[in-house]
Coordinates of C-alpha atoms in Angstrom, one line a residue:
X1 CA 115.5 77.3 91.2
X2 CA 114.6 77.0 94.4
X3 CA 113.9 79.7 96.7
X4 CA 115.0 79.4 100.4
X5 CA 114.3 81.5 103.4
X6 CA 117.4 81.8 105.9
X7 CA 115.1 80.9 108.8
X8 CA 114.8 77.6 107.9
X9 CA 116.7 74.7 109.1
X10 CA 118.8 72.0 108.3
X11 CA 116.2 69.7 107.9
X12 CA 114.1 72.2 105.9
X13 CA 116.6 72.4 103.9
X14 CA 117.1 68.5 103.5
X15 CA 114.0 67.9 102.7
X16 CA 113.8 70.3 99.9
X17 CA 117.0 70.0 98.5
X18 CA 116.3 65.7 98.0
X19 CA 112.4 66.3 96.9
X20 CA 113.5 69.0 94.5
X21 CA 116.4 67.1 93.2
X22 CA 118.5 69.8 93.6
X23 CA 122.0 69.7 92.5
X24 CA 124.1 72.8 94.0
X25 CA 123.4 75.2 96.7
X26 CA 124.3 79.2 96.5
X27 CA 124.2 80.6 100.2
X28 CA 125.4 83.7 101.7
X29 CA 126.6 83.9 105.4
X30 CA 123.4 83.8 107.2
X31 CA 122.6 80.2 105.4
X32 CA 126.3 78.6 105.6
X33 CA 125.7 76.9 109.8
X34 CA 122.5 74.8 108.2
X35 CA 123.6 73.5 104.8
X36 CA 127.0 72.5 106.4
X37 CA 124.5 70.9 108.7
X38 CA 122.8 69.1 106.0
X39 CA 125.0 68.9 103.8
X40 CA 126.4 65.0 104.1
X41 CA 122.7 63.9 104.5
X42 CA 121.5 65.3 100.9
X43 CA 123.9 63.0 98.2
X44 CA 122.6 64.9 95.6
X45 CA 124.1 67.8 96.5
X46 CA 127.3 68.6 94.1
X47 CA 128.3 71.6 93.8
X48 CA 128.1 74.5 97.1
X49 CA 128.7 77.9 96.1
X50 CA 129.6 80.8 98.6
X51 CA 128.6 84.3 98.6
X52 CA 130.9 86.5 100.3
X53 CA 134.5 85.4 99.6
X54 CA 136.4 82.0 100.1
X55 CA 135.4 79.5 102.4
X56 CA 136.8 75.7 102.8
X57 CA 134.6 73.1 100.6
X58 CA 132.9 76.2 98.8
X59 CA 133.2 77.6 95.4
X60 CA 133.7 81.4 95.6
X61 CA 130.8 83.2 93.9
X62 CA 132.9 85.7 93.3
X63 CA 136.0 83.7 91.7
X64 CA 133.4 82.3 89.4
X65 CA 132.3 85.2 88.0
X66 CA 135.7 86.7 87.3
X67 CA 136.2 83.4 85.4
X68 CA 133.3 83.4 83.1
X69 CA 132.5 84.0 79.7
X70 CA 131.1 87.6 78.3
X71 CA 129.2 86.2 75.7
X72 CA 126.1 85.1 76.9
X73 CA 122.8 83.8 75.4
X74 CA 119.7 83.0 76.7
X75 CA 118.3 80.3 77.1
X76 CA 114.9 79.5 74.6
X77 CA 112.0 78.8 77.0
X78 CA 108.6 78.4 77.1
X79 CA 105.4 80.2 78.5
X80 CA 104.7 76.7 80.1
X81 CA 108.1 75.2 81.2
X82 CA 109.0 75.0 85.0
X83 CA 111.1 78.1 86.1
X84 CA 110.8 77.7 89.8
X85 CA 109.6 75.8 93.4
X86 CA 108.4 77.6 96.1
X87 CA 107.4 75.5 98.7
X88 CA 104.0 76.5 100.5
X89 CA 103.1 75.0 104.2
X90 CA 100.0 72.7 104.1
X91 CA 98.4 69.8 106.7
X92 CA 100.7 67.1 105.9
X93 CA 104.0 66.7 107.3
X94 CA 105.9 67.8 104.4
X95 CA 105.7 71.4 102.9
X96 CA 104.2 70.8 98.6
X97 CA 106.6 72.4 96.2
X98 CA 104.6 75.0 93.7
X99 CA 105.8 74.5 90.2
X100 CA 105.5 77.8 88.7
X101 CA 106.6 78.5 84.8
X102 CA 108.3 81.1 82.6
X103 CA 104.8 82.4 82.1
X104 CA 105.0 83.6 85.5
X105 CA 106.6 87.0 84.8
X106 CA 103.8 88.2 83.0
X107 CA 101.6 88.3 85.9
X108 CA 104.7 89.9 88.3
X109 CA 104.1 92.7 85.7
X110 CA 100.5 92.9 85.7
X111 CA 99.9 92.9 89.8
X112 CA 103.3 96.1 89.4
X113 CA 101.4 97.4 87.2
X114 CA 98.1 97.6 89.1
X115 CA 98.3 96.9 92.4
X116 CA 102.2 98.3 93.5
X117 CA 101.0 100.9 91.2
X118 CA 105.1 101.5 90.0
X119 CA 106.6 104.0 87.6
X120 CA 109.9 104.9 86.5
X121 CA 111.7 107.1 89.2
X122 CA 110.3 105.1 92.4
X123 CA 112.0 103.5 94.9
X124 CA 110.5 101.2 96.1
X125 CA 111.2 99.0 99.6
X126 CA 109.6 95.1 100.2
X127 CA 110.5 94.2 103.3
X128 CA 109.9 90.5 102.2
X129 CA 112.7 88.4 102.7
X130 CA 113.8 86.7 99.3
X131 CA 112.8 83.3 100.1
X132 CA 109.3 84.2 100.4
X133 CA 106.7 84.3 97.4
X134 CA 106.6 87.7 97.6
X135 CA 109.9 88.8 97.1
X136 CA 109.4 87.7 93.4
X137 CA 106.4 89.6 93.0
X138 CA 108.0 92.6 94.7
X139 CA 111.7 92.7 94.8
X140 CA 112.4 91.3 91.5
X141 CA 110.4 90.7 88.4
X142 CA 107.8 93.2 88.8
X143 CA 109.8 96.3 89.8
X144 CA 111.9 95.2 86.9
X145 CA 109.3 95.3 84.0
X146 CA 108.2 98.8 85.6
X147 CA 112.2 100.3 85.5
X148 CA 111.5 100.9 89.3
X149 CA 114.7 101.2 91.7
X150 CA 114.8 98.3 94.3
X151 CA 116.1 99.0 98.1
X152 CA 117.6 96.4 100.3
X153 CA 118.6 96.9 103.8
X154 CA 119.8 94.1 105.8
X155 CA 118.5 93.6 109.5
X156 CA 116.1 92.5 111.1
X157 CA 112.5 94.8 112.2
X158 CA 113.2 97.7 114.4
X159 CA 110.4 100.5 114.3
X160 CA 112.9 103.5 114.6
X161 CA 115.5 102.4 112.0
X162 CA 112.7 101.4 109.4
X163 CA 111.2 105.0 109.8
X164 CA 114.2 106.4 109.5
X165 CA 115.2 104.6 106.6
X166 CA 112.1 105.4 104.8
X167 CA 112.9 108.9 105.2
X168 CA 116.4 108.8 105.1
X169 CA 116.2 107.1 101.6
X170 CA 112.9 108.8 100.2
X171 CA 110.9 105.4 99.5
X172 CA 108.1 106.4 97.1
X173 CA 106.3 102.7 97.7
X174 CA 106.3 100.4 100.5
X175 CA 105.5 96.9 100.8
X176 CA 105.4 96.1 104.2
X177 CA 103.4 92.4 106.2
X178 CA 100.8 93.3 108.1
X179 CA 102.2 92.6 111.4
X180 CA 105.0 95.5 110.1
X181 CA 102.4 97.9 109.6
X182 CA 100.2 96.7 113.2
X183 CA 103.6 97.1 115.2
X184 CA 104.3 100.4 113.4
X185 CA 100.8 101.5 114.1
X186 CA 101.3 101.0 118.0
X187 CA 104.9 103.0 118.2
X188 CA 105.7 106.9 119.2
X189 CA 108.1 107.1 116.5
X190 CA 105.3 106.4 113.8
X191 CA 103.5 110.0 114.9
X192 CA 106.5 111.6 114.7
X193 CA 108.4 110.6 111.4
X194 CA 108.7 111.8 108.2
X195 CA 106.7 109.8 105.5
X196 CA 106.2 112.3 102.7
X197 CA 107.8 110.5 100.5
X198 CA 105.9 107.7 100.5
X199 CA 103.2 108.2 97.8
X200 CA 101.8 104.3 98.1
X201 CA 101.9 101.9 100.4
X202 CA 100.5 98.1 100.1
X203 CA 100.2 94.9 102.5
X204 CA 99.9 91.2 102.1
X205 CA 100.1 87.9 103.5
X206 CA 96.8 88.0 106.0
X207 CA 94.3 90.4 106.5
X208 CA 95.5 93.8 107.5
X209 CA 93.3 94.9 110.5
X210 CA 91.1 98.2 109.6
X211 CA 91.9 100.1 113.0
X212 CA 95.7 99.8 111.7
X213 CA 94.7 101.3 108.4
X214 CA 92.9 104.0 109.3
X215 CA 95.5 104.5 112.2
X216 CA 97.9 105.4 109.2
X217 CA 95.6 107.1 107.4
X218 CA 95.0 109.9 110.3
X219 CA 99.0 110.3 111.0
X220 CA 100.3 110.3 107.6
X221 CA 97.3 110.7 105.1
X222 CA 98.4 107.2 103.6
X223 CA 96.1 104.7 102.4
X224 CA 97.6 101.4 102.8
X225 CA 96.1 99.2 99.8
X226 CA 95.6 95.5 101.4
X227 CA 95.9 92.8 98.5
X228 CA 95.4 88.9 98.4
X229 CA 97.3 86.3 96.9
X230 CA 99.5 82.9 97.8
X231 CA 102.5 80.8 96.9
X232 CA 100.8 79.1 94.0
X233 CA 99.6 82.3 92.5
X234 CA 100.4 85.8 92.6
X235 CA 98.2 88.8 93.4
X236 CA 94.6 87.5 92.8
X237 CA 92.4 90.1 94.7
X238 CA 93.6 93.6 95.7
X239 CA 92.6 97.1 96.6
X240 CA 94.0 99.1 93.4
X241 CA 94.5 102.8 93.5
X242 CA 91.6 104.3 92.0
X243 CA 89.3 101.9 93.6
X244 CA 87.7 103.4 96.5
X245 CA 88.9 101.0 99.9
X246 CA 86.9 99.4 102.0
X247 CA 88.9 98.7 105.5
X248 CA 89.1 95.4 106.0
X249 CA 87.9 93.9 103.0
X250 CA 90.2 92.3 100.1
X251 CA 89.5 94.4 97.7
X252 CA 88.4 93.0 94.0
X253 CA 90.1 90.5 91.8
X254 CA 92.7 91.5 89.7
X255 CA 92.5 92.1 85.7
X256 CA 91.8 88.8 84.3
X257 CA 91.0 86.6 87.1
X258 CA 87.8 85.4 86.9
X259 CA 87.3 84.9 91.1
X260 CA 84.3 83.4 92.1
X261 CA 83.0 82.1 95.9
X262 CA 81.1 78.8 95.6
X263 CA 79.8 76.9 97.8
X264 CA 80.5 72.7 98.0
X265 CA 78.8 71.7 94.9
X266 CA 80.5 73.9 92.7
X267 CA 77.9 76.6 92.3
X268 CA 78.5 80.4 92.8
X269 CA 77.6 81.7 96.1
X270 CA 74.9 84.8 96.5
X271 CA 76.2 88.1 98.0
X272 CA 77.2 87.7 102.0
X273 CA 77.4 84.3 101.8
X274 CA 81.0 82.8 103.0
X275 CA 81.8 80.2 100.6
X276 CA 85.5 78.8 99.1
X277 CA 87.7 81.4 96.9
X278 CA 88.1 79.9 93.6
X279 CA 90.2 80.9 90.4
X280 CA 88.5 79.9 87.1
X281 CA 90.8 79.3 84.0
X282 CA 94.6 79.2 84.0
X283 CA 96.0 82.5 84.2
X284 CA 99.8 82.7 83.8
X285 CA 100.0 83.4 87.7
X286 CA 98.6 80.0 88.2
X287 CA 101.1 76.9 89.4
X288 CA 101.6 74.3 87.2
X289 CA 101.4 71.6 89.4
X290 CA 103.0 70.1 93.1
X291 CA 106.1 69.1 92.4
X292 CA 105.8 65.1 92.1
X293 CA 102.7 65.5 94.0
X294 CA 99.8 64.3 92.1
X295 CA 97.5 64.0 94.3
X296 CA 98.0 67.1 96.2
X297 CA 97.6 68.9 92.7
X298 CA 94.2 67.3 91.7
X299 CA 92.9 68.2 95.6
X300 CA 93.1 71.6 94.5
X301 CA 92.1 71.9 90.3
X302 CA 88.5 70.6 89.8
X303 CA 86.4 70.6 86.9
X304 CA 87.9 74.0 85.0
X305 CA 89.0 75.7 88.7
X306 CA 91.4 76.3 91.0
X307 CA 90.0 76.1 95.2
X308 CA 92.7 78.2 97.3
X309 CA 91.8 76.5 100.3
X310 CA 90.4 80.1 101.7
X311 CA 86.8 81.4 102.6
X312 CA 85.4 84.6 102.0
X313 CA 82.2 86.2 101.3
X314 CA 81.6 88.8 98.3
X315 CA 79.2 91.9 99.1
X316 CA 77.1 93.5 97.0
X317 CA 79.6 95.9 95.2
X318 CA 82.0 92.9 94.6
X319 CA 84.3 93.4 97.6
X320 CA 85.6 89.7 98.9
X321 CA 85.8 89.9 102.7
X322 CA 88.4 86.9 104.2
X323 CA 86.9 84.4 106.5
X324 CA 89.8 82.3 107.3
X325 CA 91.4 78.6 106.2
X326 CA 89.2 75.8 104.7
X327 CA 92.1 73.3 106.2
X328 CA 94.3 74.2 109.2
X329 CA 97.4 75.9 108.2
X330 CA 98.0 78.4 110.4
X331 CA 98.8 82.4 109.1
X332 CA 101.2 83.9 111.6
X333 CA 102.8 87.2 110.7
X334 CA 102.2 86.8 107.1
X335 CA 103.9 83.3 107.2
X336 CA 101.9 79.9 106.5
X337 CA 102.4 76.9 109.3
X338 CA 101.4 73.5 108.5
X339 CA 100.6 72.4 112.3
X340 CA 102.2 68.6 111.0
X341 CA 105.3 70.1 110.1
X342 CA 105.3 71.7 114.0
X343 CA 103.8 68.5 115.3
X344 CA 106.5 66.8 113.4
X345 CA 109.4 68.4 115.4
X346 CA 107.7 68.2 118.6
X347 CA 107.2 64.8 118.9
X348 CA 111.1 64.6 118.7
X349 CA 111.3 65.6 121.8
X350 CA 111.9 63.0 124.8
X351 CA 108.9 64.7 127.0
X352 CA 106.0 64.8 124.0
X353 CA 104.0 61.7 123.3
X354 CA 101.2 63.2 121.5
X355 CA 100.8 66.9 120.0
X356 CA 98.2 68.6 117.9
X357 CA 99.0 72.6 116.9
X358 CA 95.9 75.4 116.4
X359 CA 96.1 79.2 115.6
X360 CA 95.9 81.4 118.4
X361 CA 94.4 84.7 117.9
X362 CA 97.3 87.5 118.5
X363 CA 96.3 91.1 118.1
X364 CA 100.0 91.6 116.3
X365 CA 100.6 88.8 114.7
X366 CA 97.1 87.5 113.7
X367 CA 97.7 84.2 114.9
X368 CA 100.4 82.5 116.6
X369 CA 101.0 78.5 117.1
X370 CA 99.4 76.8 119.7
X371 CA 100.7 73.4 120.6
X372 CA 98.5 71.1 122.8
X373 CA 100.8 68.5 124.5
X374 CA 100.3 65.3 126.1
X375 CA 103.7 64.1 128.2
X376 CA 105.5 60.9 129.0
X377 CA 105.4 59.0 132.5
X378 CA 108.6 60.4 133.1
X379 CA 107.9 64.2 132.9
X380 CA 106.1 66.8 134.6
X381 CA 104.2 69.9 132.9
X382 CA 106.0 72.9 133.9
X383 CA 107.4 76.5 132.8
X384 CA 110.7 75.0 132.2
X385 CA 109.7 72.2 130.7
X386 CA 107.7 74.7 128.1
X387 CA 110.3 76.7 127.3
X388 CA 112.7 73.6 126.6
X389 CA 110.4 72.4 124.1
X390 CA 109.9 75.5 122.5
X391 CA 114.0 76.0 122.1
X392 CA 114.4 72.2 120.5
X393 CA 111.5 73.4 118.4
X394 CA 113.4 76.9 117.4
X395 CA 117.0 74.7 117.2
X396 CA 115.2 72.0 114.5
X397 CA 113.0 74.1 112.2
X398 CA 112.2 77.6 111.0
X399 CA 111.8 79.8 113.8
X400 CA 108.8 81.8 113.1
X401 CA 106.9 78.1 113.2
X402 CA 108.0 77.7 117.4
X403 CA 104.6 77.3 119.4
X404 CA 104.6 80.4 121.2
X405 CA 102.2 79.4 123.7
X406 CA 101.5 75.9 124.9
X407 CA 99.2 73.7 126.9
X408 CA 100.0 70.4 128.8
X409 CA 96.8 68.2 128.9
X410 CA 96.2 64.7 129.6
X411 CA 94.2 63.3 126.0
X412 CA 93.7 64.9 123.2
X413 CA 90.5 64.9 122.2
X414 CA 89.7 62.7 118.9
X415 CA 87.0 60.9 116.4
X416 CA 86.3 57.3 116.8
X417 CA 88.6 57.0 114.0
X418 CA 91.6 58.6 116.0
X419 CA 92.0 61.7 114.3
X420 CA 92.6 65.1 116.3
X421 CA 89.5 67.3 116.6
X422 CA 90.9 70.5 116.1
X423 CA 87.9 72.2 115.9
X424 CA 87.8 71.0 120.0
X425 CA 91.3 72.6 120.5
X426 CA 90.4 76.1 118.7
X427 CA 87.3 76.7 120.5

């Protein structure tokens, strides 16, 4: 199975669908406009089945379902077989598929257990949209194992109707992105709602700022329990209830991961000193491999241990404090941007001869895109000719990934072997 956000475009979609091998495609509504897209450019593509009722060249979900069998058996799998892709954003062009296995849904139970802290009789509300990572911790397998009632709303992020929700509904746990709980944090409506129902709260995807912690803390008398983890694990380091929380920090790892920060030779760093997060021994959490990837997969598994591609420091207590990306994908919102999947789509465009993408700090979003562009002969840098690029950029790929702000220069700066100097661009 492969999961698939509805923000993402036709050729997202493509591009999965072929690497994948993918045979059918299930869609509701908001996904129909970019598989039709698509569609006639992915061969391998058989079977397209509709949620929502009838629709020309679609098998009804529905229809289906009234037509099958009662009698059902599962199928007999092992800890170790490939159950599902995620696909994660890295600094190639093309997103790396995540191979996880059955073995998986032990470790959605162990981070329910311990971090979302769930019992029979919550409810419990992830905002996570169920293409994401985290919607498979959250929404399904590990409220599951716990007997914990699931909420949905659909819509998109409006700070009065989520409040009101929350009340309306009594949510006893909510998972909410950082940048959910920041713009919270900065509304009227927060100091004014009713959240006594919520008796946990928990945040991941980036860092969760401590100002915005504490902000809740003082309305509502909710901690909100910031925890670490990525598409080709699950919840590796987390603030756990009982554990006293440092704002700002990551917390501690989680039962039975062995986290360590090392430095480049392998070794374990002292206390305060930044080094890269690494994950020693295969815990069931752990990917398998990038799909048909090879290479990609032995970047990151080296001599017994997994490198996450992040930096952080541990204190003296055993706290891990983030530092930020070893490579350059960018963390916007909660969301990961490879800047060559952006660069990729801007150079599309008639105007853009060269491009390189960097984060740009934003107090709401952490960081957004920043796209550096050099033009052609033919055009001039202007306003209009920004916003242009940024709506071919929002028509051809996931929207989130758009460069929110961007620069016309002449050159980009580079090495004597032509490759961008970021580094340059972010300072």
């Amino acid at each position: 199975a492969i999961p698939c956000a509805p923000q993402l475009r036709s050729g997202d979609l493509k591009f999965r669908a072929e690497h994948s091998g993918s045979v059918a495609v299930i869609s509701g509504p908001e996904g129909i406009e970019e598989v039709e897209r698509m569609r006639g450019d992915a061969p391998g593509l058989r079977h397209f089945v509709f949620l929502g009722g009838e629709r020309d060249g679609w098998e009804s979900y529905e229809t289906l379902m009234e037509g099958a069998t009662e009698d059902f058996t599962a199928e007999d799998t092992a800890a170790d077989e490939g159950a599902f892709i995620l696909y994660t954003s890295g600094t190639t062009k093309h997103p790396k598929g995540a191979l996880h296995t059955h073995g998986y849904t032990h470790a959605a139970w162990m981070q329910a257990r311990y971090w979302l802290d769930l019992k029979e009789g919550d409810r419990l509300w992830c905002t996570s949209g169920t293409g994401w990572a985290k919607s498979i911790w959250n929404i399904f397998l590990g409220p599951w194992s716990q007997g914990t009632e699931i909420f949905f709303h659909e819509g998109g992020f409006d700070p009065a109707e989520r409040l009101d929700l929350i009340e309306r509904y009594d949510i006893s746990v909510l998972c909410q992105a950082p940048t959910e709980y920041r713009l919270l944090a900065k509304t009227p409506e927060l100091e004014r709602a009713n959240l006594a129902s919520i008796r946990h709260a928990v945040s991941a995807g980036e860092p969760l700022n401590p100002p915005v912690i504490e902000r809740w803390k003082e309305l509502h008398g909710l901690t909100i329990y910031d925890g670490y983890g990525q598409t080709e694990n699950t919840l590796l380091v987390g603030n756990y209830p009982g554990l006293e929380v440092r704002s700002g920090s990551m917390g501690k790892p989680s039962p039975g991961c062995d986290m360590r920060i090392i430095d480049n030779e392998g070794n374990e760093c002292p206390p305060d000193e930044p080094g890269d997060i690494a994950l020693f021994g295969r815990i069931p959490a752990l990917f398998k491999e990038y799909w048909e990837q090879p290479d990609a997969t032995e970047t990151v598994f080296r001599d017994g241990h997994y490198l996450t591609g992040d930096r952080a420091y541990r204190d003296a207590n055993g706290y891990l404090w983030f530092v930020g990306r070893s490579d350059d994908v960018i963390l916007s919102a909660g969301y990961r941007i490879g800047p060559f999947e952006v660069e990729s789509i801007l150079i599309e465009h008639p105007a853009v001869v060269e491009s390189a993408v960097v984060p740009l700090s934003d107090e709401d979003r952490g960081s957004v895109v920043k796209a550096y562009i050099v033009v052609g002969e033919d055009y001039e840098p202007s306003e209009e000719l920004a916003k242009e690029i940024q709506d071919y950029c929002k028509e051809n790929t996931a929207p989130y990934k758009y460069p929110r702000s961007i620069e016309f220069i002449d050159d980009l700066p580079k090495t004597t072997s032509g490759k961008i100097r970021r580094v340059e661009l972010r300072q």
